[in-house]
């Protein structure tokens, strides 16, 4: 079943003073520190001590000013309620909460106390968390109107790269999206169905023949193989293994609190891994161009080919080499980790819900061979299981936006520069949208004419629309480019697996970062004909 979560209870409207108390206490503490530091600086006979105490006093005075500014924002309704915390201590608590799962408990406690919009600290900054359907609609609409821009933490911005489409806003973002979007459309990604099906069948056969339990880590290698086969038609195992190792080190830098590349730190090692990945991508681009000229079939029907040769129809513009490298890196990353999380989490939920697994096995047994895109898209139980697994444990917990001008929402005035964290985790556990949200219930997404449909659990939400009620792939102009590819990939894997095999899952472990989901161990055995 889904990770147990607190049910949503509508909170009483908080007053500005209830949150201002925190700032009054902190301003008092900082004033005391400032006073003591200045006193010691005056009394000290050592130049070093005098300087140290003076700097501490100046810093404490600056912190007093910050707290007074926050009190003013609270009183003027420029900041929602919510506890921010003391510097360093709050960062330690934030990292601890992510590592041990406390982040979910904290989010739901705050939602119960303050409502669907509140303030908290992320990576040292004051951030407005928004998790209601109306909040996400507001953020996504502002994104479409160019009233907000992406606002990843600085470390993630550097790791993704300056030319990555995920980092862009405005005209440059629109140009990149125009270059890329046609080649991620549902109809285009069906070009990959044949190689996906063949690669998946080979992988499943290999895992089964081993006759042992496998870690869900194998899904990362599977995702890399799919990418490589899709681009080149074959697999370079040595290069895939190298990419896999470098991605693990690269991801280790995502939780860094500073962009300083101090030798030996996780961020410094992550940036080195990024350089190695880009060197590998350089080799991949050269290899593709040498084997597939612009007029070749593979150059026309693969995402790799369109990234290299594709042109913006309005401006006849092709991507620069740096744009290619950053965006290929981001595409591989998206497939590498979100694919692994999606597969292992789906298998976990199916193993915990035998009725759903049996219903899915029965349905996929009727699918034609080879698989067809239309059948996969219209398989109700298959899609309901996938959508419910993503709802219970969305691979990406949320994203960040920054206001470029003053914005109004729910009686608050957010100034330019205000940072918003829209929470997918909160949106998919809203009891007003999803009855019994703490349970895995694939029936909530079944069509009304299906024999297993139940009106008692029906959410009334169409996950194919991907709106703010089901924001698994984000929203606005920054909605995930790889949505159709990810859906096809998971449909093929789930259909092929349960069509031909029985699966046993053991040792599930909940993980929250860098992707949200479950780690598992699994074993496959051949299924007798149904």
XYZ file of C-alpha atoms in Angstrom:
530
model
C 0.000 0.000 0.000
C 1.013 3.645 -0.242
C 3.145 5.075 2.520
C 0.781 5.982 5.339
C 0.018 9.693 5.462
C -2.031 11.955 7.660
C -5.462 12.757 6.304
C -6.194 16.312 5.296
C -8.199 18.358 7.758
C -9.117 21.922 6.800
C -7.213 24.212 9.172
C -8.487 27.292 10.915
C -7.185 30.442 9.188
C -3.880 31.316 10.894
C -3.185 34.852 12.030
C -0.118 36.795 10.980
C 0.920 37.076 14.638
C 1.087 33.298 15.135
C 3.986 33.090 12.660
C 5.497 36.441 13.654
C 6.256 35.098 17.135
C 9.083 33.032 15.632
C 10.716 36.147 14.187
C 10.324 38.104 17.430
C 12.086 35.323 19.355
C 14.864 35.031 16.762
C 15.341 38.817 16.579
C 15.713 38.845 20.368
C 18.309 36.052 20.245
C 20.267 37.768 17.460
C 20.133 41.099 19.342
C 21.636 39.413 22.391
C 24.362 37.787 20.247
C 25.082 41.140 18.603
C 25.354 42.876 21.984
C 27.677 40.219 23.441
C 29.852 40.117 20.304
C 30.333 43.894 20.178
C 31.097 43.963 23.919
C 33.768 41.268 23.489
C 35.176 43.069 20.454
C 35.595 46.275 22.469
C 37.153 44.483 25.442
C 39.468 42.201 23.444
C 43.200 43.022 23.220
C 43.885 40.611 20.351
C 43.380 41.996 16.824
C 42.220 38.557 15.679
C 39.625 38.279 18.473
C 38.475 41.848 17.928
C 37.896 41.204 14.219
C 36.141 37.873 14.826
C 33.767 39.287 17.442
C 33.080 42.376 15.323
C 32.179 40.268 12.289
C 29.941 38.073 14.449
C 28.213 41.191 15.757
C 27.690 42.590 12.263
C 26.275 39.268 11.072
C 23.909 39.097 14.062
C 22.779 42.678 13.369
C 22.109 41.751 9.739
C 20.052 38.770 10.947
C 18.035 41.090 13.215
C 17.213 43.200 10.159
C 16.124 40.076 8.244
C 13.789 39.022 11.048
C 12.248 42.500 11.233
C 11.735 42.426 7.453
C 9.986 39.045 7.784
C 7.718 40.375 10.550
C 6.746 43.254 8.266
C 6.026 40.843 5.402
C 3.841 38.735 7.660
C 1.859 41.777 8.822
C 1.478 43.065 5.247
C 0.385 39.599 4.016
C 3.362 39.264 1.725
C 4.313 35.926 3.262
C 2.042 33.007 4.295
C 2.310 31.450 7.762
C 4.899 28.769 8.488
C 7.968 28.088 10.614
C 11.319 28.917 8.980
C 13.821 28.017 11.703
C 17.367 28.987 12.658
C 20.145 28.887 10.030
C 22.311 25.742 9.927
C 19.967 23.937 12.331
C 17.137 24.120 9.778
C 19.430 22.891 6.971
C 20.552 19.935 9.097
C 16.926 19.143 9.936
C 15.920 19.450 6.260
C 18.596 16.965 5.126
C 17.697 14.615 7.988
C 14.005 14.799 7.086
C 14.697 13.898 3.462
C 16.974 11.000 4.373
C 14.617 9.392 6.911
C 11.255 10.157 5.326
C 10.304 12.943 7.712
C 9.691 15.274 4.778
C 6.259 13.709 4.151
C 5.273 13.986 7.794
C 6.435 17.612 7.896
C 4.500 18.538 4.738
C 1.262 17.063 5.999
C 1.621 18.519 9.478
C 2.037 21.948 7.914
C -0.900 21.397 5.568
C -3.088 20.399 8.508
C -1.952 23.477 10.451
C -1.756 26.178 7.781
C -3.605 24.950 4.695
C -2.245 24.260 1.224
C 0.089 27.264 1.076
C 2.729 28.029 3.696
C 6.326 29.162 4.209
C 9.392 27.056 4.927
C 13.137 27.122 4.309
C 14.767 25.309 1.385
C 18.537 25.362 0.884
C 18.886 28.449 3.086
C 16.192 30.497 1.356
C 12.626 31.388 2.305
C 10.286 29.409 0.056
C 6.496 29.378 -0.337
C 5.208 25.815 -0.558
C 1.996 25.353 -2.566
C 0.166 22.023 -2.746
C -3.524 22.611 -3.447
C -5.138 22.147 -6.850
C -5.993 25.860 -7.008
C -2.414 26.745 -5.996
C -0.886 24.605 -8.735
C -3.344 25.975 -11.301
C -2.240 29.481 -10.323
C 1.473 28.612 -10.585
C 1.102 26.803 -13.927
C -0.971 29.662 -15.396
C 1.650 32.193 -14.296
C 4.289 30.010 -15.913
C 2.369 30.117 -19.206
C 2.093 33.916 -18.931
C 5.864 34.220 -18.282
C 5.124 35.774 -14.871
C 7.372 33.202 -13.208
C 10.650 31.538 -14.103
C 12.365 28.327 -13.032
C 14.160 28.591 -9.703
C 16.137 25.448 -8.987
C 18.647 25.688 -6.115
C 22.021 26.967 -7.446
C 23.734 23.578 -7.058
C 21.111 21.858 -9.231
C 21.301 24.639 -11.832
C 25.055 24.045 -12.163
C 24.696 20.275 -12.322
C 21.963 20.386 -14.968
C 23.978 22.820 -17.085
C 23.511 26.360 -18.456
C 21.927 25.189 -21.728
C 19.531 22.601 -20.273
C 15.913 23.246 -21.218
C 14.955 22.582 -17.567
C 16.904 25.713 -16.584
C 15.482 28.055 -19.214
C 12.763 30.705 -19.172
C 11.359 33.169 -21.672
C 12.266 33.426 -25.359
C 15.277 31.092 -25.171
C 13.139 28.467 -23.441
C 10.451 28.759 -26.134
C 13.077 28.300 -28.872
C 14.456 25.143 -27.221
C 10.968 23.750 -26.647
C 10.053 24.357 -30.296
C 13.177 22.442 -31.313
C 12.483 19.501 -29.005
C 8.701 19.124 -28.534
C 7.820 17.622 -31.957
C 10.148 14.706 -31.241
C 8.602 13.904 -27.855
C 5.008 13.875 -29.068
C 3.093 10.589 -28.469
C 2.974 9.777 -32.185
C 6.724 10.324 -32.627
C 7.808 8.200 -29.642
C 5.934 5.194 -31.057
C 8.957 4.962 -33.383
C 10.687 3.416 -30.372
C 8.112 0.741 -29.627
C 9.825 -2.016 -31.607
C 13.273 -1.493 -30.069
C 11.723 -0.976 -26.604
C 9.815 -4.256 -26.932
C 12.820 -6.225 -28.160
C 15.225 -4.776 -25.575
C 12.718 -5.315 -22.768
C 12.087 -8.930 -23.804
C 15.834 -9.611 -23.828
C 16.311 -7.993 -20.406
C 13.443 -9.944 -18.828
C 14.771 -13.205 -20.262
C 18.222 -12.447 -18.860
C 16.884 -11.608 -15.392
C 14.765 -14.774 -15.363
C 17.542 -17.105 -16.545
C 19.804 -15.877 -13.736
C 17.471 -17.671 -11.314
C 18.132 -15.218 -8.504
C 16.877 -12.024 -6.906
C 18.016 -8.765 -8.519
C 18.307 -5.306 -7.002
C 16.154 -2.598 -8.561
C 19.467 -0.968 -9.536
C 19.287 -3.134 -12.688
C 16.457 -0.887 -13.895
C 18.959 1.979 -14.216
C 21.120 -0.078 -16.558
C 17.966 -1.137 -18.409
C 17.022 2.533 -18.930
C 20.510 3.335 -20.270
C 20.334 0.385 -22.660
C 16.970 1.583 -23.945
C 18.426 5.029 -24.589
C 21.473 3.609 -26.349
C 19.546 1.117 -28.489
C 17.007 3.805 -29.392
C 19.793 6.051 -30.639
C 22.239 3.582 -32.210
C 20.443 0.283 -32.686
C 22.986 -1.600 -30.582
C 24.536 -1.546 -27.116
C 28.034 -0.535 -25.960
C 28.118 -2.182 -22.517
C 31.395 -0.544 -21.507
C 30.082 2.943 -22.237
C 26.773 2.205 -20.484
C 28.587 1.007 -17.360
C 30.728 4.152 -17.386
C 27.647 6.386 -17.692
C 25.914 4.511 -14.888
C 28.848 5.019 -12.481
C 29.232 8.703 -13.374
C 25.494 9.374 -12.952
C 25.552 7.942 -9.431
C 28.361 10.345 -8.512
C 26.693 13.250 -10.326
C 23.451 12.738 -8.411
C 25.393 12.793 -5.154
C 25.831 16.550 -5.566
C 22.131 17.415 -5.746
C 21.783 17.830 -1.981
C 24.871 20.047 -1.591
C 24.288 23.312 0.257
C 27.049 25.260 -1.494
C 28.274 25.701 -5.058
C 31.875 25.944 -3.849
C 33.850 23.124 -5.460
C 35.941 22.243 -2.414
C 38.189 19.255 -3.256
C 36.803 15.997 -1.904
C 33.257 17.279 -1.312
C 30.239 15.639 -2.924
C 29.556 18.700 -5.077
C 33.122 18.885 -6.392
C 33.022 15.174 -7.246
C 29.590 15.609 -8.859
C 30.884 18.397 -11.118
C 33.816 16.189 -12.131
C 31.336 13.432 -12.952
C 29.331 15.939 -15.023
C 32.458 16.773 -17.039
C 33.069 13.078 -17.677
C 29.440 12.548 -18.728
C 29.669 15.485 -21.164
C 32.882 14.023 -22.610
C 31.015 10.745 -23.147
C 28.074 12.605 -24.714
C 30.554 14.341 -27.045
C 31.712 10.904 -28.198
C 28.085 9.783 -28.623
C 27.266 12.815 -30.800
C 30.309 12.217 -33.016
C 29.451 8.516 -33.269
C 25.853 9.226 -34.233
C 26.792 11.828 -36.845
C 29.408 9.565 -38.432
C 27.015 6.609 -38.635
C 23.810 8.506 -39.442
C 23.960 11.422 -41.902
C 21.149 13.972 -41.794
C 19.039 12.290 -44.485
C 19.271 8.798 -42.943
C 16.234 7.051 -41.434
C 17.694 6.938 -37.908
C 18.477 10.655 -38.049
C 14.834 11.330 -38.905
C 13.022 9.002 -36.473
C 15.093 9.119 -33.259
C 15.241 11.779 -30.551
C 19.046 11.688 -30.743
C 18.887 12.415 -34.464
C 16.444 15.267 -34.046
C 18.493 16.805 -31.226
C 21.489 16.885 -33.564
C 19.859 17.766 -36.881
C 16.475 19.217 -35.941
C 15.683 22.827 -36.859
C 13.319 25.388 -35.380
C 10.784 25.879 -38.190
C 10.323 29.577 -37.382
C 14.004 30.523 -37.341
C 15.689 27.603 -39.155
C 17.885 27.316 -36.054
C 19.734 24.154 -34.989
C 21.017 23.445 -31.497
C 24.572 24.384 -30.621
C 26.986 21.681 -29.493
C 26.731 22.825 -25.856
C 22.914 22.808 -26.035
C 22.996 19.290 -27.451
C 25.297 18.056 -24.697
C 23.396 19.614 -21.789
C 20.024 18.407 -23.059
C 21.207 14.892 -23.911
C 22.664 14.720 -20.378
C 19.295 15.784 -18.947
C 17.395 13.260 -21.096
C 19.650 10.414 -19.990
C 19.283 11.533 -16.364
C 15.493 11.636 -16.635
C 15.424 8.130 -18.065
C 18.121 6.768 -15.773
C 16.546 7.584 -12.416
C 12.858 8.287 -12.922
C 12.537 5.082 -14.990
C 14.200 3.025 -12.279
C 11.989 4.605 -9.581
C 8.811 4.127 -11.641
C 9.459 0.448 -12.387
C 10.550 -0.596 -8.902
C 7.685 1.348 -7.294
C 5.104 -0.203 -9.621
C 6.386 -3.709 -8.827
C 6.318 -2.913 -5.118
C 2.672 -1.795 -5.203
C 1.603 -4.747 -7.363
C 3.319 -7.155 -4.961
C 1.397 -5.589 -2.061
C -1.915 -5.690 -3.951
C -2.391 -9.168 -5.412
C -5.839 -8.412 -6.836
C -4.370 -5.612 -8.933
C -1.478 -7.804 -10.075
C -3.822 -10.644 -11.059
C -6.154 -8.280 -12.929
C -3.193 -6.792 -14.792
C -1.756 -10.214 -15.657
C -5.135 -11.284 -17.038
C -5.459 -8.141 -19.158
C -1.957 -8.181 -20.688
C -2.315 -11.880 -21.544
C -4.848 -10.799 -24.183
C -2.565 -8.221 -25.845
C -1.302 -8.988 -29.334
C 2.268 -9.990 -30.067
C 4.150 -7.874 -31.016
C 2.733 -5.174 -28.782
C 1.023 -2.203 -30.402
C 0.935 1.380 -29.163
C -2.862 1.636 -29.472
C -3.461 -1.498 -27.408
C -1.066 -0.331 -24.703
C -2.639 3.107 -24.513
C -6.141 1.647 -24.304
C -5.424 -1.109 -21.769
C -7.493 0.139 -18.778
C -5.974 -1.945 -15.955
C -2.413 -1.433 -17.200
C -2.793 2.331 -17.279
C -4.750 2.463 -14.018
C -1.993 0.552 -12.187
C 0.733 2.791 -13.615
C -1.168 5.998 -12.834
C -1.985 4.898 -9.288
C 1.621 3.885 -8.625
C 2.777 7.324 -9.767
C 0.075 8.951 -7.631
C 1.149 7.084 -4.496
C 4.843 7.750 -5.071
C 5.527 10.420 -7.726
C 9.182 10.053 -8.814
C 9.684 13.832 -8.663
C 8.384 15.445 -5.471
C 7.937 18.947 -6.903
C 9.669 21.867 -8.561
C 10.468 25.557 -8.075
C 9.303 28.809 -9.678
C 10.262 32.434 -9.000
C 8.018 35.468 -9.478
C 9.348 37.998 -11.997
C 6.845 40.635 -10.838
C 4.399 41.097 -7.957
C 1.707 38.401 -7.921
C -1.569 38.099 -6.003
C -2.967 34.842 -4.612
C -5.331 34.010 -1.755
C -5.089 37.496 -0.298
C -1.275 37.556 -0.346
C 0.942 39.880 -2.388
C 4.133 38.103 -3.416
C 6.908 40.421 -4.506
C 9.242 39.876 -7.453
C 11.849 37.293 -6.495
C 9.486 35.264 -4.300
C 10.264 31.551 -4.705
C 7.495 28.943 -4.876
C 7.848 25.193 -4.419
C 4.844 23.454 -5.927
C 4.418 20.131 -4.155
C 3.376 17.134 -6.238
C 3.480 15.049 -3.049
C 0.774 17.212 -1.485
C -1.359 17.388 -4.631
C -1.533 13.605 -5.047
C -2.516 13.025 -1.403
C -5.315 15.572 -1.203
C -8.261 13.776 0.404
C -10.673 16.138 -1.362
C -9.429 14.769 -4.693
C -8.500 11.196 -3.789
C -10.640 9.176 -1.403
C -8.549 6.923 0.861
C -5.425 8.499 -0.622
C -3.204 6.491 1.720
C -4.138 3.267 -0.122
C -3.053 1.947 -3.525
C -6.368 1.726 -5.385
C -5.968 1.324 -9.133
C -9.792 1.187 -9.463
C -9.928 4.958 -8.950
C -8.607 5.381 -12.517
C -10.665 2.707 -14.283
C -13.327 3.725 -16.838
C -16.905 3.474 -15.621
C -17.742 0.631 -18.010
C -14.984 -1.633 -16.660
C -16.135 -4.667 -14.583
C -13.806 -3.708 -11.716
C -14.955 -0.079 -11.586
C -16.234 1.140 -8.217
C -17.984 4.471 -7.760
C -16.950 4.456 -4.087
C -13.298 5.058 -4.987
C -13.671 6.909 -8.319
C -11.561 10.075 -8.265
C -13.273 11.643 -11.270
C -9.808 12.653 -12.477
C -8.371 11.828 -15.887
C -4.612 11.316 -15.389
C -4.030 11.445 -19.154
C -4.803 15.168 -19.011
C -1.958 15.793 -16.549
C -3.594 18.814 -14.942
C -3.029 20.227 -11.476
C -5.107 17.419 -9.958
C -2.555 14.906 -11.312
C 0.677 16.891 -11.831
C 3.093 13.940 -12.041
C 4.893 15.519 -14.998
C 4.682 19.112 -13.765
C 2.739 21.757 -15.644
C 2.782 25.052 -17.474
C 5.348 25.661 -20.191
C 7.858 23.530 -18.277
C 5.795 20.330 -18.318
C 8.077 17.298 -18.703
C 9.166 16.787 -22.318
C 9.599 13.033 -21.885
C 6.068 12.314 -20.647
C 4.962 10.217 -23.644
C 8.288 8.354 -23.768
C 8.104 7.521 -20.034
C 4.506 6.281 -20.341
C 5.314 4.033 -23.306
C 8.446 2.702 -21.618
C 6.575 1.687 -18.446
C 3.640 0.205 -20.365
C 5.967 -2.013 -22.405
C 7.901 -3.200 -19.349
C 4.800 -3.945 -17.258
C 2.963 -5.645 -20.140
C 5.910 -7.825 -21.176
C 6.778 -8.733 -17.586
C 3.322 -9.895 -16.507
C 2.538 -11.391 -19.900
C 5.457 -13.804 -19.622
C 6.568 -13.990 -16.002
C 5.595 -14.172 -12.368
C 7.415 -11.778 -10.092
C 8.338 -12.097 -6.419
C 9.379 -8.964 -4.517
C 11.266 -8.771 -1.225
C 13.112 -6.268 0.997
C 11.248 -3.105 -0.074
C 12.865 0.119 1.108
C 11.303 3.588 0.806
C 13.571 6.256 -0.708
C 12.950 9.981 -1.076
C 15.945 11.482 -2.862
C 17.135 12.116 -5.552
C 13.938 10.418 -6.720
C 10.916 9.360 -4.690
C 9.828 5.725 -4.706
C 10.832 2.251 -3.569
C 13.964 0.142 -3.825
C 13.238 -3.570 -4.093
C 14.732 -6.956 -4.832
C 12.839 -9.096 -7.345
C 12.949 -12.522 -8.957
C 11.251 -13.630 -12.171
C 9.961 -17.081 -13.088
C 8.406 -18.125 -16.375
C 4.620 -17.941 -16.426
C 2.662 -20.867 -17.801
C 0.321 -20.004 -20.645
C -2.860 -18.436 -19.262
